[in-house]
Short mmCIF file of C-alpha atoms and ligand atoms in Angstrom, two decimals:
data_model
loop_
_atom_site.label_atom_id
_atom_site.label_comp_id
_atom_site.label_asym_id
_atom_site.label_seq_id
_atom_site.Cartn_x
_atom_site.Cartn_y
_atom_site.Cartn_z
CA MET A 9 87.04 182.98 -141.14
CA LYS A 10 88.39 181.21 -138.05
CA GLN A 11 84.83 180.27 -137.16
CA GLN A 12 84.24 178.80 -140.63
CA ILE A 13 87.48 176.83 -140.63
CA LEU A 14 86.67 175.42 -137.19
CA GLU A 15 83.16 174.54 -138.31
CA SER A 16 84.45 172.64 -141.35
CA LEU A 17 87.02 170.80 -139.25
CA ARG A 18 84.44 169.95 -136.58
CA ASN A 19 81.92 168.71 -139.13
CA ALA A 20 84.49 166.34 -140.65
CA SER A 21 85.49 163.62 -138.22
CA THR A 22 88.68 163.06 -140.17
CA VAL A 23 91.36 165.00 -142.08
CA VAL A 24 90.17 167.84 -144.36
CA SER A 25 92.49 168.76 -147.20
CA GLY A 26 93.75 172.32 -147.60
CA GLU A 27 92.32 172.21 -151.09
CA ALA A 28 88.82 171.31 -149.87
CA LEU A 29 88.94 174.07 -147.24
CA SER A 30 90.15 176.63 -149.73
CA ALA A 31 87.35 175.73 -152.18
CA GLU A 32 84.70 175.72 -149.44
CA LEU A 33 85.74 179.06 -147.98
CA GLY A 34 86.74 180.80 -151.22
CA ILE A 35 90.25 181.68 -150.01
CA SER A 36 93.71 180.54 -151.13
CA ARG A 37 95.43 177.51 -149.60
CA VAL A 38 98.09 179.83 -148.19
CA SER A 39 95.36 181.81 -146.45
CA VAL A 40 93.90 178.61 -145.03
CA TRP A 41 97.35 177.67 -143.74
CA LYS A 42 97.82 181.10 -142.14
CA HIS A 43 94.48 180.87 -140.34
CA VAL A 44 95.31 177.36 -139.13
CA ARG A 45 98.68 178.60 -137.82
CA LYS A 46 96.91 181.39 -135.98
CA LEU A 47 94.44 178.93 -134.44
CA GLN A 48 97.30 176.66 -133.39
CA SER A 49 98.98 179.62 -131.70
CA LEU A 50 95.73 180.12 -129.74
CA ASP A 51 96.05 176.57 -128.39
CA TYR A 52 93.79 174.77 -130.88
CA ASP A 53 95.26 171.32 -131.34
CA ILE A 54 95.12 170.99 -135.14
CA ILE A 55 97.20 168.25 -136.75
CA SER A 56 98.62 169.43 -140.03
CA THR A 57 99.98 166.80 -142.46
CA SER A 58 100.49 166.54 -146.21
CA LYS A 59 96.91 165.21 -146.42
CA GLY A 60 95.38 168.23 -144.71
CA TYR A 61 94.17 169.32 -141.29
CA GLN A 62 92.42 167.61 -138.40
CA LEU A 63 91.04 169.28 -135.29
CA VAL A 64 91.88 167.21 -132.23
CA ARG A 65 90.94 169.57 -129.41
CA SER A 66 89.74 173.13 -128.90
CA PRO A 67 90.76 175.16 -125.85
CA ASP A 68 88.01 176.13 -123.41
CA VAL A 69 88.47 179.82 -124.10
CA PRO A 70 85.42 182.01 -124.77
CA PHE A 71 86.79 183.49 -128.00
CA PRO A 72 84.11 185.49 -129.86
CA TRP A 73 83.87 182.90 -132.64
CA GLU A 74 83.18 180.15 -130.09
CA ILE A 75 79.95 181.69 -128.83
CA PRO A 76 77.28 180.96 -131.46
CA GLY A 77 75.68 184.02 -133.05
CA ARG A 78 77.61 186.55 -130.94
CA ALA A 79 81.03 186.92 -132.61
CA SER A 80 80.53 190.58 -133.59
CA LYS A 81 79.54 191.71 -130.09
CA ILE A 82 82.03 189.81 -127.96
CA HIS A 83 85.35 191.44 -127.08
CA TYR A 84 87.75 188.85 -125.70
CA TYR A 85 91.01 189.70 -123.91
CA PRO A 86 93.46 187.15 -122.48
CA GLU A 87 94.16 189.68 -119.71
CA VAL A 88 92.65 193.02 -118.67
CA THR A 89 92.62 195.12 -115.53
CA SER A 90 88.86 194.60 -115.19
CA THR A 91 86.18 193.84 -117.77
CA MET A 92 84.23 196.65 -116.05
CA ASP A 93 86.85 199.20 -117.19
CA VAL A 94 86.77 198.04 -120.80
CA ALA A 95 82.96 197.82 -120.83
CA MET A 96 82.68 201.32 -119.39
CA ALA A 97 84.89 202.75 -122.15
CA LEU A 98 82.93 200.88 -124.83
CA ALA A 99 79.58 201.93 -123.37
CA ARG A 100 80.59 205.61 -123.20
CA ASP A 101 81.75 205.27 -126.78
CA GLY A 102 78.28 204.13 -127.84
CA CYS A 103 78.68 200.36 -128.28
CA PRO A 104 75.44 198.48 -129.01
CA ASP A 105 73.12 196.85 -126.50
CA PHE A 106 74.34 193.42 -125.37
CA THR A 107 78.01 194.02 -126.10
CA ILE A 108 80.07 191.60 -124.02
CA VAL A 109 83.59 191.99 -122.66
CA VAL A 110 85.18 188.74 -121.51
CA ALA A 111 88.64 188.13 -120.10
CA GLY A 112 90.86 185.14 -119.40
CA ARG A 113 92.32 186.88 -116.34
CA GLN A 114 91.87 190.20 -114.60
CA THR A 115 94.72 191.98 -112.85
CA LYS A 116 92.36 194.32 -110.97
CA GLY A 117 89.14 192.36 -110.81
CA ARG A 118 86.80 194.07 -108.39
CA GLY A 119 83.76 193.15 -106.39
CA ARG A 120 81.09 195.13 -104.58
CA LEU A 121 82.02 197.50 -101.78
CA GLN A 122 85.54 198.07 -103.20
CA ARG A 123 86.60 194.48 -102.70
CA THR A 124 89.04 192.58 -104.90
CA TRP A 125 87.66 189.78 -107.06
CA GLN A 126 90.02 186.82 -107.45
CA SER A 127 90.38 186.50 -111.21
CA GLY A 128 92.80 183.68 -111.94
CA GLU A 129 92.95 181.27 -114.90
CA GLY A 130 89.95 179.00 -115.28
CA GLY A 131 87.31 181.40 -113.99
CA LEU A 132 84.73 183.14 -116.15
CA PHE A 133 84.90 186.94 -116.01
CA PHE A 134 82.67 189.07 -118.17
CA THR A 135 80.62 192.26 -118.36
CA VAL A 136 77.47 192.74 -120.41
CA VAL A 137 76.61 196.26 -121.59
CA LEU A 138 72.85 196.79 -121.60
CA ARG A 139 70.84 199.71 -122.89
CA PRO A 140 67.43 199.01 -121.38
CA ASP A 141 64.72 201.52 -122.05
CA ILE A 142 63.62 201.76 -118.42
CA PRO A 143 63.81 204.26 -115.57
CA PRO A 144 66.87 204.06 -113.26
CA ALA A 145 64.72 202.88 -110.35
CA LEU A 146 64.14 199.56 -112.13
CA GLY A 147 67.87 198.94 -112.51
CA SER A 148 68.10 196.71 -109.45
CA LYS A 149 65.52 194.36 -110.96
CA ILE A 150 67.88 193.74 -113.86
CA ASN A 151 70.51 192.88 -111.31
CA LEU A 152 68.20 190.29 -109.75
CA ALA A 153 67.26 189.04 -113.22
CA ALA A 154 70.92 188.38 -114.04
CA ALA A 155 71.32 186.43 -110.78
CA VAL A 156 68.17 184.38 -111.45
CA ASP A 157 69.22 183.62 -115.04
CA LEU A 158 72.73 182.63 -114.03
CA ALA A 159 71.43 180.38 -111.24
CA THR A 160 68.87 178.69 -113.50
CA THR A 161 71.44 178.23 -116.28
CA LEU A 162 73.78 176.47 -113.85
CA ARG A 163 70.96 174.36 -112.37
CA ARG A 164 69.93 173.26 -115.85
CA MET A 165 73.47 172.43 -116.98
CA PHE A 166 74.83 170.71 -113.86
CA THR A 167 73.54 168.65 -111.00
CA ILE A 168 74.25 171.28 -108.39
CA ASP A 169 71.85 173.01 -106.05
CA VAL A 170 72.44 176.65 -106.93
CA LYS A 171 70.73 179.42 -104.94
CA VAL A 172 70.69 183.21 -105.02
CA LYS A 173 71.70 185.19 -101.97
CA TRP A 174 70.67 188.80 -101.42
CA PRO A 175 71.66 191.11 -102.95
CA ASN A 176 73.17 189.23 -105.87
CA ASP A 177 75.48 186.36 -105.01
CA ILE A 178 75.18 182.87 -106.37
CA LEU A 179 75.75 180.12 -103.83
CA THR A 180 76.02 176.40 -103.74
CA GLN A 181 76.29 174.48 -100.47
CA GLU A 182 76.35 177.90 -98.75
CA ARG A 183 79.57 178.83 -100.54
CA LYS A 184 80.01 181.56 -103.11
CA LEU A 185 80.10 180.40 -106.70
CA ALA A 186 79.58 183.77 -108.41
CA GLY A 187 79.19 187.47 -107.78
CA ILE A 188 77.56 190.22 -109.79
CA LEU A 189 78.57 193.87 -109.97
CA LEU A 190 76.39 196.58 -111.44
CA GLN A 191 77.48 199.95 -112.82
CA MET A 192 75.16 202.32 -114.55
CA GLU A 193 74.92 205.77 -116.04
CA ALA A 194 71.55 207.43 -116.23
CA GLU A 195 69.73 210.63 -116.96
CA ALA A 196 66.88 211.73 -114.74
CA ASP A 197 64.30 209.33 -116.14
CA ARG A 198 66.22 206.93 -118.37
CA ILE A 199 69.15 204.55 -118.06
CA THR A 200 71.88 205.44 -120.56
CA PHE A 201 73.63 202.12 -120.07
CA MET A 202 73.98 199.50 -117.42
CA ASN A 203 77.01 197.23 -117.13
CA ILE A 204 76.54 193.90 -115.43
CA GLY A 205 79.82 192.26 -114.42
CA ILE A 206 79.79 188.59 -113.55
CA GLY A 207 82.58 186.58 -111.99
CA LEU A 208 81.88 182.85 -111.92
CA ASN A 209 84.21 180.29 -110.36
CA VAL A 210 84.29 177.56 -112.99
CA ASN A 211 87.58 175.67 -113.26
CA ASN A 212 89.63 177.88 -110.92
CA HIS A 213 90.42 177.38 -107.23
CA PRO A 214 89.16 180.46 -105.38
CA VAL A 215 89.22 178.73 -102.00
CA ALA A 216 92.96 179.32 -101.60
CA GLU A 217 92.29 183.07 -101.35
CA VAL A 218 88.66 183.14 -100.23
CA PRO A 219 87.76 180.22 -97.94
CA SER A 220 84.02 180.73 -98.35
CA ALA A 221 84.20 180.49 -102.15
CA VAL A 222 83.99 177.40 -104.34
CA SER A 223 84.15 176.56 -108.05
CA ILE A 224 82.02 174.28 -110.19
CA LYS A 225 85.07 172.07 -110.81
CA GLU A 226 85.62 171.66 -107.07
CA ILE A 227 81.99 170.67 -106.57
CA LEU A 228 81.72 168.28 -109.53
CA GLY A 229 85.27 166.94 -109.42
CA GLN A 230 85.79 167.69 -113.11
CA ALA A 231 86.36 170.65 -115.40
CA VAL A 232 83.37 172.03 -117.30
CA SER A 233 83.06 174.26 -120.37
CA ARG A 234 83.19 178.00 -119.76
CA LYS A 235 82.23 178.56 -123.39
CA LYS A 236 79.01 176.62 -122.98
CA ILE A 237 78.09 178.32 -119.71
CA LEU A 238 78.64 181.77 -121.20
CA SER A 239 76.68 180.96 -124.32
CA GLU A 240 73.70 179.44 -122.46
CA PHE A 241 73.56 182.23 -119.90
CA LEU A 242 73.68 184.94 -122.57
CA ASP A 243 70.90 183.25 -124.56
CA GLN A 244 68.65 183.03 -121.52
CA PHE A 245 69.37 186.53 -120.27
CA GLU A 246 68.98 188.14 -123.68
CA THR A 247 65.67 186.37 -124.26
CA ARG A 248 64.42 187.83 -120.98
CA MET A 249 65.67 191.34 -121.78
CA LYS A 250 63.98 191.21 -125.19
CA ARG A 251 60.64 190.35 -123.57
CA LYS A 252 60.80 193.82 -122.01
CA THR A 253 59.02 192.79 -118.84
CA LEU A 254 60.57 192.35 -115.43
CA ASN A 255 57.30 191.51 -113.71
CA ASP A 256 58.24 187.92 -112.94
CA VAL A 257 61.75 188.57 -111.57
CA ILE A 258 60.88 189.04 -107.91
CA ASP A 259 58.88 185.80 -107.73
CA GLN A 260 61.59 183.88 -109.55
CA TRP A 261 64.24 185.28 -107.22
CA LYS A 262 62.17 184.29 -104.17
CA ARG A 263 61.83 180.71 -105.44
CA LEU A 264 65.63 180.39 -105.74
CA ASN A 265 66.71 182.38 -102.72
CA ALA A 266 68.81 181.28 -99.75
CA THR A 267 68.34 184.45 -97.67
CA LEU A 268 64.69 184.86 -96.71
CA HIS A 269 63.38 183.53 -93.37
CA ARG A 270 66.90 183.52 -91.93
CA ARG A 271 68.62 185.72 -89.45
CA VAL A 272 71.08 187.99 -91.25
CA LYS A 273 73.61 190.69 -90.55
CA ILE A 274 73.85 193.50 -93.11
CA ILE A 275 76.99 195.58 -93.21
CA THR A 276 76.92 198.81 -95.18
CA THR A 277 79.62 201.43 -95.49
CA SER A 278 78.15 203.25 -92.49
CA GLU A 279 76.33 200.76 -90.26
CA GLN A 280 75.58 197.21 -89.21
CA ILE A 281 71.99 195.93 -89.03
CA GLU A 282 70.77 192.56 -87.73
CA GLY A 283 67.40 190.96 -88.05
CA MET A 284 65.23 188.32 -89.71
CA ALA A 285 65.13 188.57 -93.50
CA GLU A 286 61.36 188.60 -94.09
CA ASP A 287 60.90 189.49 -97.73
CA ILE A 288 62.15 191.56 -100.64
CA ASP A 289 60.17 194.50 -101.96
CA ASN A 290 59.30 195.22 -105.56
CA SER A 291 62.63 196.94 -106.20
CA GLY A 292 64.74 194.21 -104.64
CA GLY A 293 65.23 195.89 -101.23
CA LEU A 294 65.56 193.43 -98.33
CA ILE A 295 62.86 193.77 -95.67
CA LEU A 296 64.22 192.98 -92.21
CA ARG A 297 62.32 192.37 -88.98
CA LEU A 298 64.51 194.02 -86.37
CA ASP A 299 64.87 192.75 -82.80
CA ASN A 300 62.68 195.64 -81.58
CA GLY A 301 59.83 194.29 -83.74
CA ARG A 302 59.99 197.05 -86.33
CA THR A 303 60.67 196.45 -90.02
CA ARG A 304 63.37 198.12 -92.02
CA THR A 305 64.20 197.86 -95.72
CA VAL A 306 67.84 197.88 -96.79
CA ILE A 307 68.76 198.55 -100.37
CA PHE A 308 72.45 197.78 -100.36
CA GLY A 309 75.12 196.21 -98.20
CA ASP A 310 76.91 193.00 -97.54
CA CYS A 311 74.69 190.25 -96.23
CA PHE A 312 75.88 187.55 -93.84
CA HIS A 313 73.63 184.60 -93.14
CA GLN A 314 73.73 183.89 -89.39
C1 BTN B 18 80.84 190.68 -105.86
O1 BTN B 18 80.32 189.64 -105.49
O2 BTN B 18 81.38 191.45 -105.06
C2 BTN B 18 80.79 191.04 -107.34
C3 BTN B 18 81.92 190.40 -108.08
C4 BTN B 18 81.92 190.75 -109.56
C5 BTN B 18 83.14 190.23 -110.28
C6 BTN B 18 83.06 190.44 -111.77
S1 BTN B 18 84.31 189.56 -112.65
C7 BTN B 18 83.86 190.38 -114.10
C8 BTN B 18 83.64 191.81 -113.72
N1 BTN B 18 84.89 192.53 -113.68
C9 BTN B 18 85.21 192.91 -112.46
O3 BTN B 18 86.25 193.54 -112.15
N2 BTN B 18 84.25 192.58 -111.60
C10 BTN B 18 83.18 191.86 -112.25
#
């Protein structure tokens, strides 16, 4: 109902009477008023006079009804510990493919390798639950696919040079704009579900905590719409997942990458490896040329461009 009221108010450039809304939506005028009050409490600037209602401004909050065609599968929380926790519970409970958990803030946002993910107001924090019918070994390709689709969405929407960094960071001007975290549960030959968590610095200021990070607002000098970014990314990523082929991901990743043909240092939980990043293999592993001339493929770790 909120979605319908907002649509009617957006379509009319002027005041819409309570009577007209009630007739259009088939609900009483008191009901219309209650929904408007609720929207106002969610920070929608709706002027309410004796003549009716006028929408002046909508907040840039990715409420389910703000993301076209996805209201029933988006779970929005103003604050959670981590969207990964909520998504995990929903996934174990059998939620459908492409369920999305999105939060305004996270109190325990986490990154790869047990790191904290700064999750303050203005950022975009969400997890997509996927149920791909593929073997677990192909899981890392989905990870790369999410990075490619996020990078291309941002390149299309804004004039910023966005690149992907191995294994799955999104950079601009060599600074981190977004990170992706993957969690999955699988049986021997089939993925049960795979949760892809994305943290994107949009209108927040991550640099205060993480000097090597940057937000879109800091780059462009103006705030941009988180709702639009989320909606466009989800459309692109879902279209890819529906095609059921991941054959093109590696080439697409290579075209957008900032890591290959550079000297890198990889830090894993148990060791540190340095070398030239030569290529990635068909499962997304990074092929390094070591100083002794040998090659070595690493499948996880933190990557530092030298
Ligand atoms: C990384 O680069 O280390 C990955 C960062 C992933 C952060 C996102 S924010 C949404 C989701 N919830 C979390 O707690 N983490 C991921």
